[in-house]
mmCIF file of C-alpha atoms in Angstrom:
data_model
loop_
_atom_site.group_PDB
_atom_site.id
_atom_site.type_symbol
_atom_site.label_atom_id
_atom_site.label_comp_id
_atom_site.label_asym_id
_atom_site.label_seq_id
_atom_site.Cartn_x
_atom_site.Cartn_y
_atom_site.Cartn_z
ATOM 1 C CA MET A 1 131.518 164.378 195.169
ATOM 2 C CA GLN A 2 129.651 165.276 192.028
ATOM 3 C CA ARG A 3 129.025 162.676 189.369
ATOM 4 C CA SER A 4 131.666 162.340 186.699
ATOM 5 C CA PHE A 5 131.876 160.579 183.365
ATOM 6 C CA LEU A 6 134.679 158.116 182.715
ATOM 7 C CA ALA A 7 136.829 158.027 179.592
ATOM 8 C CA ILE A 8 139.940 156.235 178.415
ATOM 9 C CA ALA A 9 143.250 158.070 178.671
ATOM 10 C CA ALA A 10 145.593 156.974 175.908
ATOM 11 C CA ALA A 11 147.963 158.713 173.498
ATOM 12 C CA THR A 12 146.625 162.182 174.151
ATOM 13 C CA VAL A 13 145.719 163.566 177.552
ATOM 14 C CA VAL A 14 143.946 166.909 177.802
ATOM 15 C CA THR A 15 143.511 168.262 181.301
ATOM 16 C CA VAL A 16 141.609 171.404 182.202
ATOM 17 C CA LEU A 17 141.287 172.495 185.809
ATOM 18 C CA ALA A 18 139.132 175.490 186.540
ATOM 19 C CA ALA A 19 138.613 177.710 189.539
ATOM 20 C CA CYS A 20 135.085 179.035 189.599
ATOM 21 C CA THR A 21 135.787 182.723 189.991
ATOM 22 C CA ALA A 22 133.627 184.057 187.184
ATOM 23 C CA ASP A 23 130.118 182.711 187.676
ATOM 24 C CA GLN A 24 127.427 184.815 186.099
ATOM 25 C CA GLY A 25 126.294 187.593 188.420
ATOM 26 C CA VAL A 26 129.430 187.513 190.573
ATOM 27 C CA PRO A 27 131.747 190.489 189.941
ATOM 28 C CA ARG A 28 135.390 189.674 189.350
ATOM 29 C CA ARG A 29 137.514 190.970 192.202
ATOM 30 C CA GLY A 30 140.913 190.590 190.671
ATOM 31 C CA PRO A 31 142.811 190.751 187.374
ATOM 32 C CA ALA A 32 142.101 188.437 184.476
ATOM 33 C CA ALA A 33 145.795 187.869 183.956
ATOM 34 C CA ALA A 34 146.812 185.190 181.452
ATOM 35 C CA ALA A 35 150.013 183.162 181.476
ATOM 36 C CA ALA A 36 150.486 180.927 178.444
ATOM 37 C CA GLU A 37 153.590 178.749 178.236
ATOM 38 C CA ARG A 38 154.731 176.611 175.321
ATOM 39 C CA CYS A 39 151.342 176.670 173.596
ATOM 40 C CA GLU A 40 150.777 176.823 169.869
ATOM 41 C CA PRO A 41 149.598 180.359 169.040
ATOM 42 C CA GLY A 42 146.281 179.168 167.655
ATOM 43 C CA LEU A 43 145.515 177.269 170.837
ATOM 44 C CA ASP A 44 146.553 180.195 172.995
ATOM 45 C CA LYS A 45 144.267 182.481 171.024
ATOM 46 C CA ALA A 46 141.340 180.090 171.434
ATOM 47 C CA PHE A 47 141.940 179.609 175.151
ATOM 48 C CA GLY A 48 142.421 183.355 175.512
ATOM 49 C CA ALA A 49 138.980 183.930 174.016
ATOM 50 C CA TRP A 50 137.593 181.436 176.504
ATOM 51 C CA ALA A 51 139.301 183.382 179.303
ATOM 52 C CA GLU A 52 137.798 186.631 178.024
ATOM 53 C CA ALA A 53 134.397 184.970 178.349
ATOM 54 C CA GLY A 54 135.092 184.280 182.038
ATOM 55 C CA PHE A 55 137.184 181.111 182.237
ATOM 56 C CA SER A 56 139.780 180.944 184.998
ATOM 57 C CA GLY A 57 141.885 177.835 185.061
ATOM 58 C CA SER A 58 144.898 175.841 183.975
ATOM 59 C CA ILE A 59 145.378 173.653 180.908
ATOM 60 C CA ALA A 60 147.788 170.822 180.111
ATOM 61 C CA ILE A 61 147.929 168.980 176.794
ATOM 62 C CA SER A 62 150.320 166.080 176.381
ATOM 63 C CA LYS A 63 150.879 163.559 173.627
ATOM 64 C CA ALA A 64 152.871 160.378 174.188
ATOM 65 C CA GLY A 65 154.028 161.813 177.501
ATOM 66 C CA ARG A 66 155.370 165.065 176.053
ATOM 67 C CA PHE A 67 153.657 168.322 176.866
ATOM 68 C CA GLU A 68 152.451 170.283 173.878
ATOM 69 C CA CYS A 69 150.761 172.988 175.921
ATOM 70 C CA LEU A 70 150.943 174.165 179.518
ATOM 71 C CA ALA A 71 148.915 177.295 180.079
ATOM 72 C CA ALA A 72 146.963 179.196 182.698
ATOM 73 C CA TYR A 73 144.378 181.927 182.437
ATOM 74 C CA GLY A 74 142.463 184.217 184.762
ATOM 75 C CA SER A 75 142.553 184.484 188.523
ATOM 76 C CA ALA A 76 143.611 181.920 191.109
ATOM 77 C CA ASP A 77 142.753 184.192 194.034
ATOM 78 C CA ASP A 78 140.670 187.279 193.340
ATOM 79 C CA ALA A 79 141.182 188.881 196.750
ATOM 80 C CA ALA A 80 144.976 188.603 196.553
ATOM 81 C CA GLY A 81 145.095 189.533 192.853
ATOM 82 C CA ARG A 82 146.995 186.300 192.173
ATOM 83 C CA ALA A 83 146.836 184.907 188.653
ATOM 84 C CA ASN A 84 146.648 181.251 187.677
ATOM 85 C CA THR A 85 149.889 179.659 186.504
ATOM 86 C CA PRO A 86 150.705 176.135 185.300
ATOM 87 C CA GLU A 87 151.920 175.514 188.891
ATOM 88 C CA THR A 88 148.540 176.333 190.446
ATOM 89 C CA VAL A 89 147.151 173.446 192.518
ATOM 90 C CA PHE A 90 143.471 172.531 192.183
ATOM 91 C CA SER A 91 141.234 170.119 194.057
ATOM 92 C CA ILE A 92 140.541 167.334 191.553
ATOM 93 C CA GLY A 93 137.278 166.275 193.199
ATOM 94 C CA SER A 94 135.840 162.979 192.002
ATOM 95 C CA ILE A 95 138.879 162.241 189.869
ATOM 96 C CA THR A 96 140.267 160.983 193.173
ATOM 97 C CA LYS A 97 138.163 157.897 192.450
ATOM 98 C CA ALA A 98 140.546 157.034 189.617
ATOM 99 C CA PHE A 99 143.423 156.924 192.107
ATOM 100 C CA THR A 100 141.393 154.774 194.495
ATOM 101 C CA ALA A 101 140.556 152.383 191.656
ATOM 102 C CA ALA A 102 144.227 152.183 190.684
ATOM 103 C CA ALA A 103 145.158 151.449 194.311
ATOM 104 C CA VAL A 104 142.644 148.594 194.424
ATOM 105 C CA LEU A 105 143.912 147.153 191.163
ATOM 106 C CA ARG A 106 147.519 147.395 192.285
ATOM 107 C CA LEU A 107 146.599 145.335 195.353
ATOM 108 C CA LEU A 108 144.865 142.895 193.042
ATOM 109 C CA ASP A 109 148.043 142.707 190.973
ATOM 110 C CA GLU A 110 149.986 141.978 194.184
ATOM 111 C CA GLY A 111 147.659 139.080 194.963
ATOM 112 C CA LYS A 112 146.168 140.751 198.034
ATOM 113 C CA LEU A 113 142.688 141.191 196.553
ATOM 114 C CA SER A 114 140.455 139.664 193.907
ATOM 115 C CA LEU A 115 137.836 141.467 191.844
ATOM 116 C CA ASP A 116 135.338 138.857 193.022
ATOM 117 C CA ASP A 117 136.084 139.283 196.725
ATOM 118 C CA ARG A 118 133.006 140.409 198.603
ATOM 119 C CA ALA A 119 133.307 143.560 200.689
ATOM 120 C CA GLY A 120 132.213 141.700 203.808
ATOM 121 C CA LYS A 121 134.954 139.107 203.330
ATOM 122 C CA VAL A 122 137.649 141.800 203.358
ATOM 123 C CA LEU A 123 135.939 143.819 206.097
ATOM 124 C CA PRO A 124 134.237 141.348 208.465
ATOM 125 C CA GLU A 125 133.039 144.263 210.602
ATOM 126 C CA LEU A 126 130.917 145.560 207.701
ATOM 127 C CA ASP A 127 127.211 144.901 208.200
ATOM 128 C CA GLY A 128 124.258 145.421 205.893
ATOM 129 C CA PRO A 129 123.444 144.342 202.349
ATOM 130 C CA VAL A 130 126.489 145.978 200.764
ATOM 131 C CA ALA A 131 128.669 143.366 202.470
ATOM 132 C CA LYS A 132 127.649 140.997 199.663
ATOM 133 C CA ALA A 133 128.813 143.357 196.900
ATOM 134 C CA THR A 134 132.063 142.487 195.128
ATOM 135 C CA ILE A 135 135.064 144.726 194.615
ATOM 136 C CA ARG A 136 134.323 144.636 190.878
ATOM 137 C CA GLN A 137 130.818 145.965 191.514
ATOM 138 C CA LEU A 138 132.075 148.714 193.814
ATOM 139 C CA LEU A 139 134.606 149.823 191.198
ATOM 140 C CA LEU A 140 131.967 150.005 188.482
ATOM 141 C CA HIS A 141 129.158 151.565 190.565
ATOM 142 C CA THR A 142 127.028 148.440 190.144
ATOM 143 C CA SER A 143 126.939 147.421 193.819
ATOM 144 C CA GLY A 144 123.513 149.008 194.307
ATOM 145 C CA LEU A 145 124.871 151.161 197.130
ATOM 146 C CA ASN A 146 122.723 154.265 197.320
ATOM 147 C CA GLY A 147 122.738 157.364 199.490
ATOM 148 C CA SER A 148 125.394 159.185 201.475
ATOM 149 C CA HIS A 149 127.394 157.874 204.412
ATOM 150 C CA GLY A 150 128.470 161.359 205.540
ATOM 151 C CA ARG A 151 129.097 164.953 204.505
ATOM 152 C CA ASP A 152 132.365 165.841 202.802
ATOM 153 C CA TYR A 153 133.699 168.373 205.278
ATOM 154 C CA GLU A 154 132.276 167.066 208.520
ATOM 155 C CA PRO A 155 134.443 164.910 210.814
ATOM 156 C CA LEU A 156 133.859 161.169 210.368
ATOM 157 C CA ASP A 157 136.209 158.519 211.715
ATOM 158 C CA ARG A 158 136.892 155.103 210.213
ATOM 159 C CA ASP A 159 134.624 153.019 212.432
ATOM 160 C CA SER A 160 131.756 155.475 212.033
ATOM 161 C CA ALA A 161 132.208 155.358 208.258
ATOM 162 C CA VAL A 162 132.067 151.542 208.219
ATOM 163 C CA ALA A 163 128.902 151.614 210.334
ATOM 164 C CA ALA A 164 127.278 154.334 208.211
ATOM 165 C CA ILE A 165 127.997 152.504 204.952
ATOM 166 C CA GLY A 166 126.612 149.291 206.443
ATOM 167 C CA ARG A 167 123.351 151.073 207.226
ATOM 168 C CA LEU A 168 122.815 152.239 203.642
ATOM 169 C CA THR A 169 120.137 150.530 201.568
ATOM 170 C CA LEU A 170 120.718 149.122 198.095
ATOM 171 C CA ALA A 171 118.861 150.493 195.088
ATOM 172 C CA PHE A 172 119.010 147.045 193.475
ATOM 173 C CA ALA A 173 120.656 143.662 193.907
ATOM 174 C CA PRO A 174 124.444 143.900 193.434
ATOM 175 C CA GLY A 175 125.403 143.584 189.784
ATOM 176 C CA SER A 176 121.906 144.165 188.397
ATOM 177 C CA GLY A 177 122.029 147.905 187.740
ATOM 178 C CA TYR A 178 124.063 151.113 187.931
ATOM 179 C CA VAL A 179 124.008 153.995 190.382
ATOM 180 C CA TYR A 180 126.922 156.342 191.011
ATOM 181 C CA SER A 181 128.126 155.979 194.576
ATOM 182 C CA ASN A 182 130.548 158.069 196.609
ATOM 183 C CA ALA A 183 130.048 155.726 199.550
ATOM 184 C CA GLY A 184 131.153 152.831 197.341
ATOM 185 C CA TYR A 185 134.528 154.455 196.750
ATOM 186 C CA THR A 186 134.953 155.258 200.422
ATOM 187 C CA LEU A 187 134.292 151.562 201.029
ATOM 188 C CA LEU A 188 137.025 150.778 198.491
ATOM 189 C CA ALA A 189 139.398 153.066 200.412
ATOM 190 C CA LEU A 190 138.589 151.090 203.560
ATOM 191 C CA ILE A 191 139.342 147.901 201.640
ATOM 192 C CA VAL A 192 142.672 149.382 200.495
ATOM 193 C CA GLU A 193 143.592 149.987 204.140
ATOM 194 C CA LYS A 194 142.678 146.474 205.212
ATOM 195 C CA ALA A 195 144.417 144.716 202.313
ATOM 196 C CA SER A 196 147.561 146.856 202.359
ATOM 197 C CA GLY A 197 148.031 146.921 206.117
ATOM 198 C CA THR A 198 148.600 150.669 206.087
ATOM 199 C CA SER A 199 146.478 153.802 205.901
ATOM 200 C CA TYR A 200 144.692 154.700 202.687
ATOM 201 C CA ARG A 201 146.546 157.999 202.493
ATOM 202 C CA LYS A 202 149.950 156.436 203.050
ATOM 203 C CA TYR A 203 149.313 153.710 200.483
ATOM 204 C CA VAL A 204 148.161 156.196 197.835
ATOM 205 C CA ALA A 205 151.040 158.569 198.528
ATOM 206 C CA GLU A 206 153.716 155.874 198.418
ATOM 207 C CA ASN A 207 152.352 153.794 195.553
ATOM 208 C CA LEU A 208 150.175 156.015 193.380
ATOM 209 C CA LEU A 209 151.443 159.584 193.553
ATOM 210 C CA ARG A 210 155.109 159.011 192.744
ATOM 211 C CA LEU A 211 155.843 159.666 189.081
ATOM 212 C CA PRO A 212 158.918 158.687 187.041
ATOM 213 C CA GLY A 213 161.932 160.613 188.252
ATOM 214 C CA ARG A 214 160.587 160.436 191.824
ATOM 215 C CA ARG A 215 158.415 163.505 191.282
ATOM 216 C CA VAL A 216 155.261 163.464 193.414
ATOM 217 C CA ALA A 217 151.909 164.182 191.763
ATOM 218 C CA GLY A 218 150.218 166.407 194.294
ATOM 219 C CA GLY A 219 148.674 165.226 197.534
ATOM 220 C CA PHE A 220 145.553 165.873 199.570
ATOM 221 C CA TRP A 221 143.597 169.124 199.602
ATOM 222 C CA SER A 222 143.072 168.866 203.373
ATOM 223 C CA GLY A 223 145.392 167.063 205.748
ATOM 224 C CA GLU A 224 148.619 165.191 205.071
ATOM 225 C CA PRO A 225 150.370 164.422 202.865
ATOM 226 C CA ALA A 226 149.301 167.780 201.460
ATOM 227 C CA ALA A 227 149.538 168.957 197.875
ATOM 228 C CA ARG A 228 152.301 171.561 197.795
ATOM 229 C CA GLY A 229 152.203 174.766 195.813
ATOM 230 C CA PRO A 230 149.999 177.830 195.278
ATOM 231 C CA ARG A 231 146.312 176.934 195.408
ATOM 232 C CA ALA A 232 143.323 178.143 193.455
ATOM 233 C CA VAL A 233 140.549 179.702 195.512
ATOM 234 C CA GLY A 234 136.981 179.024 194.448
ATOM 235 C CA TYR A 235 133.936 181.131 195.126
ATOM 236 C CA HIS A 236 130.267 180.494 195.826
ATOM 237 C CA ASP A 237 127.628 182.335 193.849
ATOM 238 C CA ASP A 238 127.287 184.798 196.720
ATOM 239 C CA GLY A 239 131.028 185.548 196.717
ATOM 240 C CA ARG A 240 132.037 183.421 199.706
ATOM 241 C CA THR A 241 135.186 181.373 199.231
ATOM 242 C CA GLY A 242 135.089 177.616 198.873
ATOM 243 C CA GLU A 243 137.055 175.107 200.916
ATOM 244 C CA ARG A 244 140.665 176.236 201.334
ATOM 245 C CA GLY A 245 142.104 172.950 202.562
ATOM 246 C CA ASP A 246 142.098 173.695 206.287
ATOM 247 C CA PHE A 247 139.615 170.973 207.297
ATOM 248 C CA ARG A 248 141.278 168.924 210.035
ATOM 249 C CA GLY A 249 139.353 165.667 209.681
ATOM 250 C CA PRO A 250 138.830 162.818 210.297
ATOM 251 C CA TYR A 251 138.273 162.625 206.534
ATOM 252 C CA TRP A 252 136.187 159.476 206.048
ATOM 253 C CA GLY A 253 133.186 161.396 204.718
ATOM 254 C CA MET A 254 135.271 161.958 201.582
ATOM 255 C CA GLU A 255 138.206 159.538 201.747
ATOM 256 C CA GLY A 256 138.496 157.494 198.555
ATOM 257 C CA ASN A 257 135.802 159.389 196.668
ATOM 258 C CA GLY A 258 137.446 162.834 196.724
ATOM 259 C CA GLY A 259 140.125 164.863 198.437
ATOM 260 C CA LEU A 260 143.200 164.792 196.179
ATOM 261 C CA ALA A 261 144.727 167.923 194.651
ATOM 262 C CA MET A 262 147.427 168.635 192.076
ATOM 263 C CA THR A 263 148.410 170.681 189.045
ATOM 264 C CA THR A 264 147.093 169.929 185.577
ATOM 265 C CA ALA A 265 150.573 168.826 184.496
ATOM 266 C CA ASP A 266 150.797 166.354 187.360
ATOM 267 C CA LEU A 267 147.366 164.916 186.550
ATOM 268 C CA ALA A 268 148.256 164.501 182.881
ATOM 269 C CA SER A 269 151.594 162.896 183.794
ATOM 270 C CA TRP A 270 149.870 160.518 186.195
ATOM 271 C CA ALA A 271 147.369 159.380 183.569
ATOM 272 C CA HIS A 272 150.206 158.762 181.097
ATOM 273 C CA ALA A 273 152.212 156.801 183.677
ATOM 274 C CA LEU A 274 149.190 154.693 184.575
ATOM 275 C CA PHE A 275 148.670 153.480 181.032
ATOM 276 C CA THR A 276 152.282 153.123 179.959
ATOM 277 C CA GLY A 277 153.901 151.448 182.974
ATOM 278 C CA GLY A 278 155.716 154.593 184.026
ATOM 279 C CA TRP A 279 155.466 153.947 187.752
ATOM 280 C CA SER A 280 158.537 152.456 189.388
ATOM 281 C CA ARG A 281 158.777 150.518 192.591
ATOM 282 C CA ALA A 282 162.052 149.689 194.300
ATOM 283 C CA GLY A 283 163.817 150.438 191.019
ATOM 284 C CA ARG A 284 161.724 147.948 189.065
ATOM 285 C CA PRO A 285 159.106 148.711 186.416
ATOM 286 C CA SER A 286 155.653 148.443 187.874
ATOM 287 C CA SER A 287 152.847 146.406 186.383
ATOM 288 C CA SER A 288 150.562 149.397 185.845
ATOM 289 C CA PRO A 289 149.720 148.236 182.271
ATOM 290 C CA ALA A 290 148.241 145.163 183.943
ATOM 291 C CA LEU A 291 146.124 147.468 186.062
ATOM 292 C CA ALA A 292 144.711 149.145 182.970
ATOM 293 C CA THR A 293 144.140 145.755 181.350
ATOM 294 C CA THR A 294 142.374 144.480 184.448
ATOM 295 C CA TRP A 295 140.154 147.555 184.529
ATOM 296 C CA ALA A 296 139.239 147.145 180.855
ATOM 297 C CA ALA A 297 138.400 143.489 181.443
ATOM 298 C CA ALA A 298 136.263 144.371 184.449
ATOM 299 C CA ALA A 299 134.367 147.163 182.731
ATOM 300 C CA PRO A 300 130.918 146.695 181.201
ATOM 301 C CA ARG A 301 130.668 147.169 177.472
ATOM 302 C CA ARG A 302 128.766 149.638 175.399
ATOM 303 C CA ARG A 303 126.330 148.523 172.705
ATOM 304 C CA GLY A 304 129.124 148.686 170.168
ATOM 305 C CA GLY A 305 131.216 146.276 172.214
ATOM 306 C CA SER A 306 134.023 148.599 173.338
ATOM 307 C CA PRO A 307 134.952 148.980 177.003
ATOM 308 C CA SER A 308 133.012 151.860 178.491
ATOM 309 C CA THR A 309 135.292 152.864 181.330
ATOM 310 C CA ALA A 310 138.903 153.117 182.441
ATOM 311 C CA PRO A 311 140.503 154.682 185.502
ATOM 312 C CA CYS A 312 140.820 158.246 184.309
ATOM 313 C CA THR A 313 137.871 160.440 185.157
ATOM 314 C CA ALA A 314 136.500 162.998 182.744
ATOM 315 C CA SER A 315 133.915 165.419 184.017
ATOM 316 C CA ARG A 316 133.221 167.297 180.803
ATOM 317 C CA SER A 317 129.695 168.069 181.947
ATOM 318 C CA SER A 318 130.520 169.167 185.484
ATOM 319 C CA ALA A 319 128.630 172.336 186.386
ATOM 320 C CA PRO A 320 131.052 175.026 187.638
ATOM 321 C CA ARG A 321 128.495 176.551 189.998
ATOM 322 C CA GLU A 322 127.702 173.236 191.660
ATOM 323 C CA ALA A 323 131.388 172.470 191.978
ATOM 324 C CA ALA A 324 132.111 175.934 193.337
ATOM 325 C CA ALA A 325 129.457 175.529 195.991
ATOM 326 C CA ARG A 326 131.119 172.353 197.261
ATOM 327 C CA TRP A 327 134.762 172.568 196.244
ATOM 328 C CA GLY A 328 135.630 175.925 194.761
ATOM 329 C CA THR A 329 137.242 174.112 191.843
ATOM 330 C CA THR A 330 136.199 171.673 189.177
ATOM 331 C CA LEU A 331 137.889 169.564 186.564
ATOM 332 C CA TRP A 332 136.311 169.993 183.151
ATOM 333 C CA SER A 333 138.111 167.395 181.041
ATOM 334 C CA CYS A 334 140.740 164.729 181.310
ATOM 335 C CA GLY A 335 141.787 161.780 179.221
ATOM 336 C CA PHE A 336 140.369 162.000 175.725
ATOM 337 C CA LEU A 337 141.181 159.034 173.515
ATOM 338 C CA ASP A 338 143.316 159.956 170.523
ATOM 339 C CA SER A 339 141.764 157.615 167.968
ATOM 340 C CA GLY A 340 143.257 159.279 164.907
ATOM 341 C CA GLY A 341 139.916 160.590 163.793
#
């Protein structure tokens, strides 16, 4: 999964999911149809100009949980001549890490984990130096874990993933530096399985993807439970299509650090529910505000003293070509803080 920047999702959530169908030098093979719904004319005009310049994707803007704009532009599938719509499903890539982090913090809230638990305590079968890293350090990419434990779309089972992660070297002593780690979030997914007593996918689907009103926010790009709905198709620079979601697993090369898929509206709704306590469990309000509070308390601080991270991923700088080569889709922005100025 490509590196992403983290930002706080609060009163305003802006989500842009893009299918990379218009890279420079690659001819468009289908219509540049636009479908704007419930968007202020000025915004639609601006997004339309972006689409004319080659953008294909879907946009959701919500404020205080109410959508102010749901729109889609360009092509979802060039070969089929299918346009993007607000219902188009995209792979959300590394934003999956936000869901994994929320799963960990929910288990913490349930008393099944502690931020200071060491990975080796939860997973006694884990060898190597990363066993001494804490859950807090894994969440914040400060465990020192460096390198890859496996390729995204190559079969890797659970035991092989544990062994591969245990063989990885550390770039520094846990807690003494920062290096972005996909393997660290796969390790967190393994911890979710052990602490919850069920599979990572089942725990995420039953506890993290259900929105208020029992609506489900997407699913997995490959395997079950799958994200339902029409999917965007991405393209490599040479015109080949990206991953279509037909990889049959095992998925532990990517589990926890990538793999989820949904619409922009679902992603925006999920971020709002996370920070406002919108999840429900057995008819009772969940403690998701406590999850956000725990994350803020765990996060390192910037020079100015404000928390630097929260569990909504924003990849404003993600390169569409790089994403297309690996995923076919990329998320450009999610979760901008509405600070009133």
